[in-house]
């Protein structure tokens, strides 16, 4: 199994530009999570999906952030327009059923820098 | 809101030592607690998952315990090795299924 795959690994963009982060979860996993990690705030849950349906998006910081999961093997996190304070490492993670009995599997993250 | 605290924030030990990392949480109504390892520039790797009905889990040189009533968990690493150097995070899944609350981690350095 290739694990959770995220792209790109690094993204540098200018303020105001649109940024799209991509994630391919582990095949068969029905939960998908987007996290953001910063030195100031640690790991924060942004949104998660169950069977491609958004369940909890209360962690999405602003309307500038949106996430989609058009099918079981692909999800995107979009920031439009981007701002310097969005600079962080964004992780995608997936699990089978819920993490109640199943550990969470993380991708290697996308390091976003907004100048 | 659930708050997760990890002590110490950083730890540096010589190879071969047994060590304990601590995690505390404010709300004892949890489904499970997980310990993760994060290497620089990498994602998190799940080490151990303890369900709320369990007291401990073991994997190799790692042993994690859970005392839900007191809101505490410990990760015990036996005979530490330089390859154990990483940041260790604990996370609890609270009353909302699927939502994990993470601590800030303990940065461990094991020197030869």
PDB file of C-alpha atoms in Angstrom:
ATOM      1  CA  UNK A   1       0.000   0.000   0.000  1.00  0.00           C
ATOM      2  CA  UNK A   2       1.394   3.393  -0.989  1.00  0.00           C
ATOM      3  CA  UNK A   3      -0.120   5.153   1.987  1.00  0.00           C
ATOM      4  CA  UNK A   4      -1.780   8.545   1.893  1.00  0.00           C
ATOM      5  CA  UNK A   5      -0.398  10.567  -1.003  1.00  0.00           C
ATOM      6  CA  UNK A   6      -0.355  14.348  -0.981  1.00  0.00           C
ATOM      7  CA  UNK A   7       0.695  16.774  -3.667  1.00  0.00           C
ATOM      8  CA  UNK A   8       2.493  19.015  -4.046  1.00  0.00           C
ATOM      9  CA  UNK A   9       5.098  18.538  -1.275  1.00  0.00           C
ATOM     10  CA  UNK A  10       5.952  22.213  -1.325  1.00  0.00           C
ATOM     11  CA  UNK A  11       4.014  25.197  -2.595  1.00  0.00           C
ATOM     12  CA  UNK A  12       5.209  28.774  -2.664  1.00  0.00           C
ATOM     13  CA  UNK A  13       2.740  31.377  -3.830  1.00  0.00           C
ATOM     14  CA  UNK A  14       2.044  35.051  -3.611  1.00  0.00           C
ATOM     15  CA  UNK A  15      -0.661  36.563  -1.502  1.00  0.00           C
ATOM     16  CA  UNK A  16      -3.976  36.635  -3.307  1.00  0.00           C
ATOM     17  CA  UNK A  17      -3.330  33.598  -5.458  1.00  0.00           C
ATOM     18  CA  UNK A  18      -5.443  30.465  -5.402  1.00  0.00           C
ATOM     19  CA  UNK A  19      -3.857  27.358  -3.903  1.00  0.00           C
ATOM     20  CA  UNK A  20      -5.091  23.807  -4.360  1.00  0.00           C
ATOM     21  CA  UNK A  21      -3.776  20.944  -2.267  1.00  0.00           C
ATOM     22  CA  UNK A  22      -4.481  17.360  -3.252  1.00  0.00           C
ATOM     23  CA  UNK A  23      -4.849  14.103  -1.395  1.00  0.00           C
ATOM     24  CA  UNK A  24      -5.292  10.461  -2.287  1.00  0.00           C
ATOM     25  CA  UNK A  25      -6.335   8.412   0.752  1.00  0.00           C
ATOM     26  CA  UNK A  26      -5.537   4.778   1.345  1.00  0.00           C
ATOM     27  CA  UNK A  27      -7.783   2.584  -0.748  1.00  0.00           C
ATOM     28  CA  UNK A  28     -10.760   1.331   1.227  1.00  0.00           C
ATOM     29  CA  UNK A  29     -10.542   3.972   3.917  1.00  0.00           C
ATOM     30  CA  UNK A  30     -13.824   5.764   4.367  1.00  0.00           C
ATOM     31  CA  UNK A  31     -12.747   8.664   6.570  1.00  0.00           C
ATOM     32  CA  UNK A  32     -10.575  11.491   5.298  1.00  0.00           C
ATOM     33  CA  UNK A  33      -9.216  14.351   7.378  1.00  0.00           C
ATOM     34  CA  UNK A  34      -7.459  17.620   6.595  1.00  0.00           C
ATOM     35  CA  UNK A  35      -5.170  19.036   9.304  1.00  0.00           C
ATOM     36  CA  UNK A  36      -2.996  22.103   9.490  1.00  0.00           C
ATOM     37  CA  UNK A  37       0.193  22.276  11.566  1.00  0.00           C
ATOM     38  CA  UNK A  38       1.926  25.464  12.688  1.00  0.00           C
ATOM     39  CA  UNK A  39       4.434  26.244  15.388  1.00  0.00           C
ATOM     40  CA  UNK A  40       1.975  28.595  17.044  1.00  0.00           C
ATOM     41  CA  UNK A  41      -1.123  26.398  17.111  1.00  0.00           C
ATOM     42  CA  UNK A  42       0.142  22.850  16.651  1.00  0.00           C
ATOM     43  CA  UNK A  43      -2.107  20.432  14.766  1.00  0.00           C
ATOM     44  CA  UNK A  44      -5.603  21.632  13.988  1.00  0.00           C
ATOM     45  CA  UNK A  45      -8.402  19.669  12.353  1.00  0.00           C
ATOM     46  CA  UNK A  46      -9.858  21.655   9.468  1.00  0.00           C
ATOM     47  CA  UNK A  47     -12.491  19.303   8.058  1.00  0.00           C
ATOM     48  CA  UNK A  48     -13.252  15.630   7.726  1.00  0.00           C
ATOM     49  CA  UNK A  49     -15.303  13.455   5.399  1.00  0.00           C
ATOM     50  CA  UNK A  50     -17.080  10.158   5.819  1.00  0.00           C
ATOM     51  CA  UNK A  51     -17.848   8.292   2.594  1.00  0.00           C
ATOM     52  CA  UNK A  52     -17.085  11.473   0.627  1.00  0.00           C
ATOM     53  CA  UNK A  53     -19.565  13.558   2.648  1.00  0.00           C
ATOM     54  CA  UNK A  54     -18.270  16.446   4.790  1.00  0.00           C
ATOM     55  CA  UNK A  55     -19.127  15.705   8.407  1.00  0.00           C
ATOM     56  CA  UNK A  56     -17.495  18.506  10.374  1.00  0.00           C
ATOM     57  CA  UNK A  57     -16.037  21.639   8.824  1.00  0.00           C
ATOM     58  CA  UNK A  58     -16.062  23.718  11.982  1.00  0.00           C
ATOM     59  CA  UNK A  59     -12.283  23.917  11.896  1.00  0.00           C
ATOM     60  CA  UNK A  60     -12.154  25.637   8.533  1.00  0.00           C
ATOM     61  CA  UNK A  61     -10.828  29.062   9.461  1.00  0.00           C
ATOM     62  CA  UNK A  62     -12.614  31.209   6.912  1.00  0.00           C
ATOM     63  CA  UNK A  63     -14.718  31.166   3.786  1.00  0.00           C
ATOM     64  CA  UNK A  64     -11.487  31.424   1.848  1.00  0.00           C
ATOM     65  CA  UNK A  65     -10.989  27.736   2.617  1.00  0.00           C
ATOM     66  CA  UNK A  66     -12.992  25.033   0.887  1.00  0.00           C
ATOM     67  CA  UNK A  67     -12.624  21.271   0.601  1.00  0.00           C
ATOM     68  CA  UNK A  68     -14.147  18.710  -1.690  1.00  0.00           C
ATOM     69  CA  UNK A  69     -14.139  14.968  -2.025  1.00  0.00           C
ATOM     70  CA  UNK A  70     -15.637  14.106  -5.414  1.00  0.00           C
ATOM     71  CA  UNK A  71     -14.910  10.407  -5.037  1.00  0.00           C
ATOM     72  CA  UNK A  72     -13.447   7.918  -2.573  1.00  0.00           C
ATOM     73  CA  UNK A  73      -9.922   8.264  -3.919  1.00  0.00           C
ATOM     74  CA  UNK A  74      -9.430  12.008  -4.163  1.00  0.00           C
ATOM     75  CA  UNK A  75      -9.849  15.159  -2.106  1.00  0.00           C
ATOM     76  CA  UNK A  76      -8.814  18.778  -2.512  1.00  0.00           C
ATOM     77  CA  UNK A  77      -8.322  21.662  -0.121  1.00  0.00           C
ATOM     78  CA  UNK A  78      -8.496  25.055  -1.787  1.00  0.00           C
ATOM     79  CA  UNK A  79      -7.533  28.451  -0.442  1.00  0.00           C
ATOM     80  CA  UNK A  80      -8.733  31.442  -2.413  1.00  0.00           C
ATOM     81  CA  UNK A  81      -7.378  34.050  -1.996  1.00  0.00           C
ATOM     82  CA  UNK A  82      -4.329  32.951  -0.031  1.00  0.00           C
ATOM     83  CA  UNK A  83      -2.777  35.105   2.708  1.00  0.00           C
ATOM     84  CA  UNK A  84       0.625  34.960   4.446  1.00  0.00           C
ATOM     85  CA  UNK A  85      -1.010  33.695   7.657  1.00  0.00           C
ATOM     86  CA  UNK A  86      -2.085  30.579   5.766  1.00  0.00           C
ATOM     87  CA  UNK A  87       1.545  29.472   5.648  1.00  0.00           C
ATOM     88  CA  UNK A  88       1.701  26.088   7.358  1.00  0.00           C
ATOM     89  CA  UNK A  89       2.066  22.384   6.724  1.00  0.00           C
ATOM     90  CA  UNK A  90      -1.209  20.855   5.595  1.00  0.00           C
ATOM     91  CA  UNK A  91      -1.731  17.176   6.251  1.00  0.00           C
ATOM     92  CA  UNK A  92      -4.263  14.785   4.861  1.00  0.00           C
ATOM     93  CA  UNK A  93      -5.058  11.623   6.804  1.00  0.00           C
ATOM     94  CA  UNK A  94      -7.382   8.675   6.348  1.00  0.00           C
ATOM     95  CA  UNK A  95      -8.777   5.854   8.426  1.00  0.00           C
ATOM     96  CA  UNK A  96     -11.029   2.859   8.147  1.00  0.00           C
ATOM     97  CA  UNK A  97     -14.493   3.296   9.666  1.00  0.00           C
ATOM     98  CA  UNK A  98     -13.657   5.786  12.377  1.00  0.00           C
ATOM     99  CA  UNK A  99     -10.479   6.150  14.406  1.00  0.00           C
ATOM    100  CA  UNK A 100     -12.408   4.562  17.268  1.00  0.00           C
ATOM    101  CA  UNK A 101     -10.723   1.315  16.420  1.00  0.00           C
ATOM    102  CA  UNK A 102      -8.569   2.264  13.503  1.00  0.00           C
ATOM    103  CA  UNK A 103      -5.393   4.313  13.671  1.00  0.00           C
ATOM    104  CA  UNK A 104      -5.079   7.427  11.600  1.00  0.00           C
ATOM    105  CA  UNK A 105      -2.712   7.298   8.616  1.00  0.00           C
ATOM    106  CA  UNK A 106      -1.096  10.579   7.606  1.00  0.00           C
ATOM    107  CA  UNK A 107       0.420  11.727   4.345  1.00  0.00           C
ATOM    108  CA  UNK A 108       3.768  13.523   4.322  1.00  0.00           C
ATOM    109  CA  UNK A 109       2.088  16.903   4.086  1.00  0.00           C
ATOM    110  CA  UNK A 110       2.226  19.962   1.856  1.00  0.00           C
ATOM    111  CA  UNK A 111       4.369  22.818   3.102  1.00  0.00           C
ATOM    112  CA  UNK A 112       2.650  26.011   1.978  1.00  0.00           C
ATOM    113  CA  UNK A 113       4.433  29.346   1.976  1.00  0.00           C
ATOM    114  CA  UNK A 114       2.466  32.447   1.059  1.00  0.00           C
ATOM    115  CA  UNK A 115       4.598  35.542   0.482  1.00  0.00           C
TER     116      UNK A 115
ATOM    117  CA  UNK B   1     -13.291  21.963  24.712  1.00  0.00           C
ATOM    118  CA  UNK B   2     -10.839  19.105  25.151  1.00  0.00           C
ATOM    119  CA  UNK B   3      -7.289  20.230  25.884  1.00  0.00           C
ATOM    120  CA  UNK B   4      -4.295  17.927  25.610  1.00  0.00           C
ATOM    121  CA  UNK B   5      -1.002  18.708  27.307  1.00  0.00           C
ATOM    122  CA  UNK B   6       2.306  16.924  26.906  1.00  0.00           C
ATOM    123  CA  UNK B   7       5.191  17.109  29.330  1.00  0.00           C
ATOM    124  CA  UNK B   8       8.074  17.557  28.857  1.00  0.00           C
ATOM    125  CA  UNK B   9       8.203  19.609  25.668  1.00  0.00           C
ATOM    126  CA  UNK B  10      11.699  18.319  24.967  1.00  0.00           C
ATOM    127  CA  UNK B  11      13.835  15.507  26.311  1.00  0.00           C
ATOM    128  CA  UNK B  12      17.432  14.551  25.628  1.00  0.00           C
ATOM    129  CA  UNK B  13      18.774  11.217  26.898  1.00  0.00           C
ATOM    130  CA  UNK B  14      21.734   8.919  26.266  1.00  0.00           C
ATOM    131  CA  UNK B  15      21.208   5.717  24.355  1.00  0.00           C
ATOM    132  CA  UNK B  16      19.969   2.801  26.429  1.00  0.00           C
ATOM    133  CA  UNK B  17      17.881   4.742  28.907  1.00  0.00           C
ATOM    134  CA  UNK B  18      14.281   3.869  29.679  1.00  0.00           C
ATOM    135  CA  UNK B  19      12.069   6.918  29.456  1.00  0.00           C
ATOM    136  CA  UNK B  20       8.516   8.075  30.022  1.00  0.00           C
ATOM    137  CA  UNK B  21       6.548  10.655  28.070  1.00  0.00           C
ATOM    138  CA  UNK B  22       3.439  12.128  29.626  1.00  0.00           C
ATOM    139  CA  UNK B  23       0.109  13.193  28.191  1.00  0.00           C
ATOM    140  CA  UNK B  24      -2.865  14.665  30.035  1.00  0.00           C
ATOM    141  CA  UNK B  25      -6.336  15.596  28.828  1.00  0.00           C
ATOM    142  CA  UNK B  26      -9.096  17.625  30.428  1.00  0.00           C
ATOM    143  CA  UNK B  27     -12.229  15.696  29.441  1.00  0.00           C
ATOM    144  CA  UNK B  28     -12.306  12.022  30.383  1.00  0.00           C
ATOM    145  CA  UNK B  29     -15.153  11.260  27.958  1.00  0.00           C
ATOM    146  CA  UNK B  30     -12.978   9.841  25.203  1.00  0.00           C
ATOM    147  CA  UNK B  31     -13.279   7.028  22.694  1.00  0.00           C
ATOM    148  CA  UNK B  32      -9.579   6.370  22.462  1.00  0.00           C
ATOM    149  CA  UNK B  33      -6.092   7.801  22.795  1.00  0.00           C
ATOM    150  CA  UNK B  34      -3.370   7.465  20.189  1.00  0.00           C
ATOM    151  CA  UNK B  35       0.359   8.015  20.325  1.00  0.00           C
ATOM    152  CA  UNK B  36       2.067   9.190  17.152  1.00  0.00           C
ATOM    153  CA  UNK B  37       5.628   9.725  16.061  1.00  0.00           C
ATOM    154  CA  UNK B  38       6.630  12.559  13.732  1.00  0.00           C
ATOM    155  CA  UNK B  39      10.008  12.728  12.028  1.00  0.00           C
ATOM    156  CA  UNK B  40      11.226  16.053  10.594  1.00  0.00           C
ATOM    157  CA  UNK B  41       9.535  16.879   7.302  1.00  0.00           C
ATOM    158  CA  UNK B  42       7.261  13.890   7.551  1.00  0.00           C
ATOM    159  CA  UNK B  43       3.713  13.105   8.501  1.00  0.00           C
ATOM    160  CA  UNK B  44       2.647  11.417  11.690  1.00  0.00           C
ATOM    161  CA  UNK B  45       2.947   7.667  12.157  1.00  0.00           C
ATOM    162  CA  UNK B  46       0.563   5.951  14.539  1.00  0.00           C
ATOM    163  CA  UNK B  47       2.420   3.965  17.199  1.00  0.00           C
ATOM    164  CA  UNK B  48      -0.259   2.773  19.588  1.00  0.00           C
ATOM    165  CA  UNK B  49      -4.008   3.140  19.977  1.00  0.00           C
ATOM    166  CA  UNK B  50      -5.667   2.537  23.337  1.00  0.00           C
ATOM    167  CA  UNK B  51      -9.424   2.204  23.389  1.00  0.00           C
ATOM    168  CA  UNK B  52     -11.239   3.828  26.278  1.00  0.00           C
ATOM    169  CA  UNK B  53     -12.004   0.429  27.808  1.00  0.00           C
ATOM    170  CA  UNK B  54      -8.341  -0.604  27.789  1.00  0.00           C
ATOM    171  CA  UNK B  55      -5.594   0.161  30.266  1.00  0.00           C
ATOM    172  CA  UNK B  56      -2.529  -0.316  28.098  1.00  0.00           C
ATOM    173  CA  UNK B  57      -1.108  -1.351  24.762  1.00  0.00           C
ATOM    174  CA  UNK B  58       2.328  -2.671  23.885  1.00  0.00           C
ATOM    175  CA  UNK B  59       4.314  -2.763  20.691  1.00  0.00           C
ATOM    176  CA  UNK B  60       7.912  -3.895  20.859  1.00  0.00           C
ATOM    177  CA  UNK B  61       9.834  -1.542  23.137  1.00  0.00           C
ATOM    178  CA  UNK B  62       6.846   0.768  23.475  1.00  0.00           C
ATOM    179  CA  UNK B  63       4.181   0.577  26.139  1.00  0.00           C
ATOM    180  CA  UNK B  64       1.343   3.043  26.501  1.00  0.00           C
ATOM    181  CA  UNK B  65      -0.961   3.223  29.479  1.00  0.00           C
ATOM    182  CA  UNK B  66      -4.256   5.015  29.931  1.00  0.00           C
ATOM    183  CA  UNK B  67      -5.927   6.204  33.111  1.00  0.00           C
ATOM    184  CA  UNK B  68      -9.111   7.719  31.802  1.00  0.00           C
ATOM    185  CA  UNK B  69     -10.489   8.781  35.175  1.00  0.00           C
ATOM    186  CA  UNK B  70      -7.465  10.912  35.923  1.00  0.00           C
ATOM    187  CA  UNK B  71      -7.051  12.099  32.343  1.00  0.00           C
ATOM    188  CA  UNK B  72      -3.537  10.754  31.897  1.00  0.00           C
ATOM    189  CA  UNK B  73      -1.534   8.582  29.576  1.00  0.00           C
ATOM    190  CA  UNK B  74       2.116   7.643  29.518  1.00  0.00           C
ATOM    191  CA  UNK B  75       4.317   6.315  26.753  1.00  0.00           C
ATOM    192  CA  UNK B  76       7.163   4.193  28.028  1.00  0.00           C
ATOM    193  CA  UNK B  77      10.128   3.592  25.733  1.00  0.00           C
ATOM    194  CA  UNK B  78      12.501   0.862  26.838  1.00  0.00           C
ATOM    195  CA  UNK B  79      16.200   0.790  25.968  1.00  0.00           C
ATOM    196  CA  UNK B  80      16.075   3.945  23.879  1.00  0.00           C
ATOM    197  CA  UNK B  81      18.048   4.139  20.615  1.00  0.00           C
ATOM    198  CA  UNK B  82      19.185   7.080  18.444  1.00  0.00           C
ATOM    199  CA  UNK B  83      16.585   5.989  15.896  1.00  0.00           C
ATOM    200  CA  UNK B  84      13.885   6.819  18.448  1.00  0.00           C
ATOM    201  CA  UNK B  85      14.727  10.504  18.070  1.00  0.00           C
ATOM    202  CA  UNK B  86      11.558  12.228  16.866  1.00  0.00           C
ATOM    203  CA  UNK B  87       8.600  14.218  18.139  1.00  0.00           C
ATOM    204  CA  UNK B  88       5.977  12.151  19.928  1.00  0.00           C
ATOM    205  CA  UNK B  89       2.389  13.376  19.969  1.00  0.00           C
ATOM    206  CA  UNK B  90      -0.633  12.082  21.766  1.00  0.00           C
ATOM    207  CA  UNK B  91      -4.179  12.624  20.604  1.00  0.00           C
ATOM    208  CA  UNK B  92      -7.573  11.850  22.091  1.00  0.00           C
ATOM    209  CA  UNK B  93     -10.769  11.200  20.214  1.00  0.00           C
ATOM    210  CA  UNK B  94     -13.383  12.927  22.298  1.00  0.00           C
ATOM    211  CA  UNK B  95     -17.142  12.866  22.388  1.00  0.00           C
ATOM    212  CA  UNK B  96     -17.381  13.811  18.724  1.00  0.00           C
ATOM    213  CA  UNK B  97     -16.457  10.720  16.741  1.00  0.00           C
ATOM    214  CA  UNK B  98     -13.678  11.404  14.299  1.00  0.00           C
ATOM    215  CA  UNK B  99     -12.427  14.575  15.899  1.00  0.00           C
ATOM    216  CA  UNK B 100      -8.965  14.125  17.432  1.00  0.00           C
ATOM    217  CA  UNK B 101      -7.396  16.648  19.773  1.00  0.00           C
ATOM    218  CA  UNK B 102      -3.612  16.713  19.653  1.00  0.00           C
ATOM    219  CA  UNK B 103      -1.007  17.708  22.188  1.00  0.00           C
ATOM    220  CA  UNK B 104       1.938  19.851  21.105  1.00  0.00           C
ATOM    221  CA  UNK B 105       4.317  16.916  21.363  1.00  0.00           C
ATOM    222  CA  UNK B 106       7.522  15.954  23.138  1.00  0.00           C
ATOM    223  CA  UNK B 107      10.682  16.342  21.073  1.00  0.00           C
ATOM    224  CA  UNK B 108      12.943  13.413  21.964  1.00  0.00           C
ATOM    225  CA  UNK B 109      16.656  13.248  21.230  1.00  0.00           C
ATOM    226  CA  UNK B 110      18.558  10.060  21.979  1.00  0.00           C
ATOM    227  CA  UNK B 111      22.305  10.508  21.638  1.00  0.00           C
ATOM    228  CA  UNK B 112      24.823   7.690  21.167  1.00  0.00           C
TER     229      UNK B 112
END
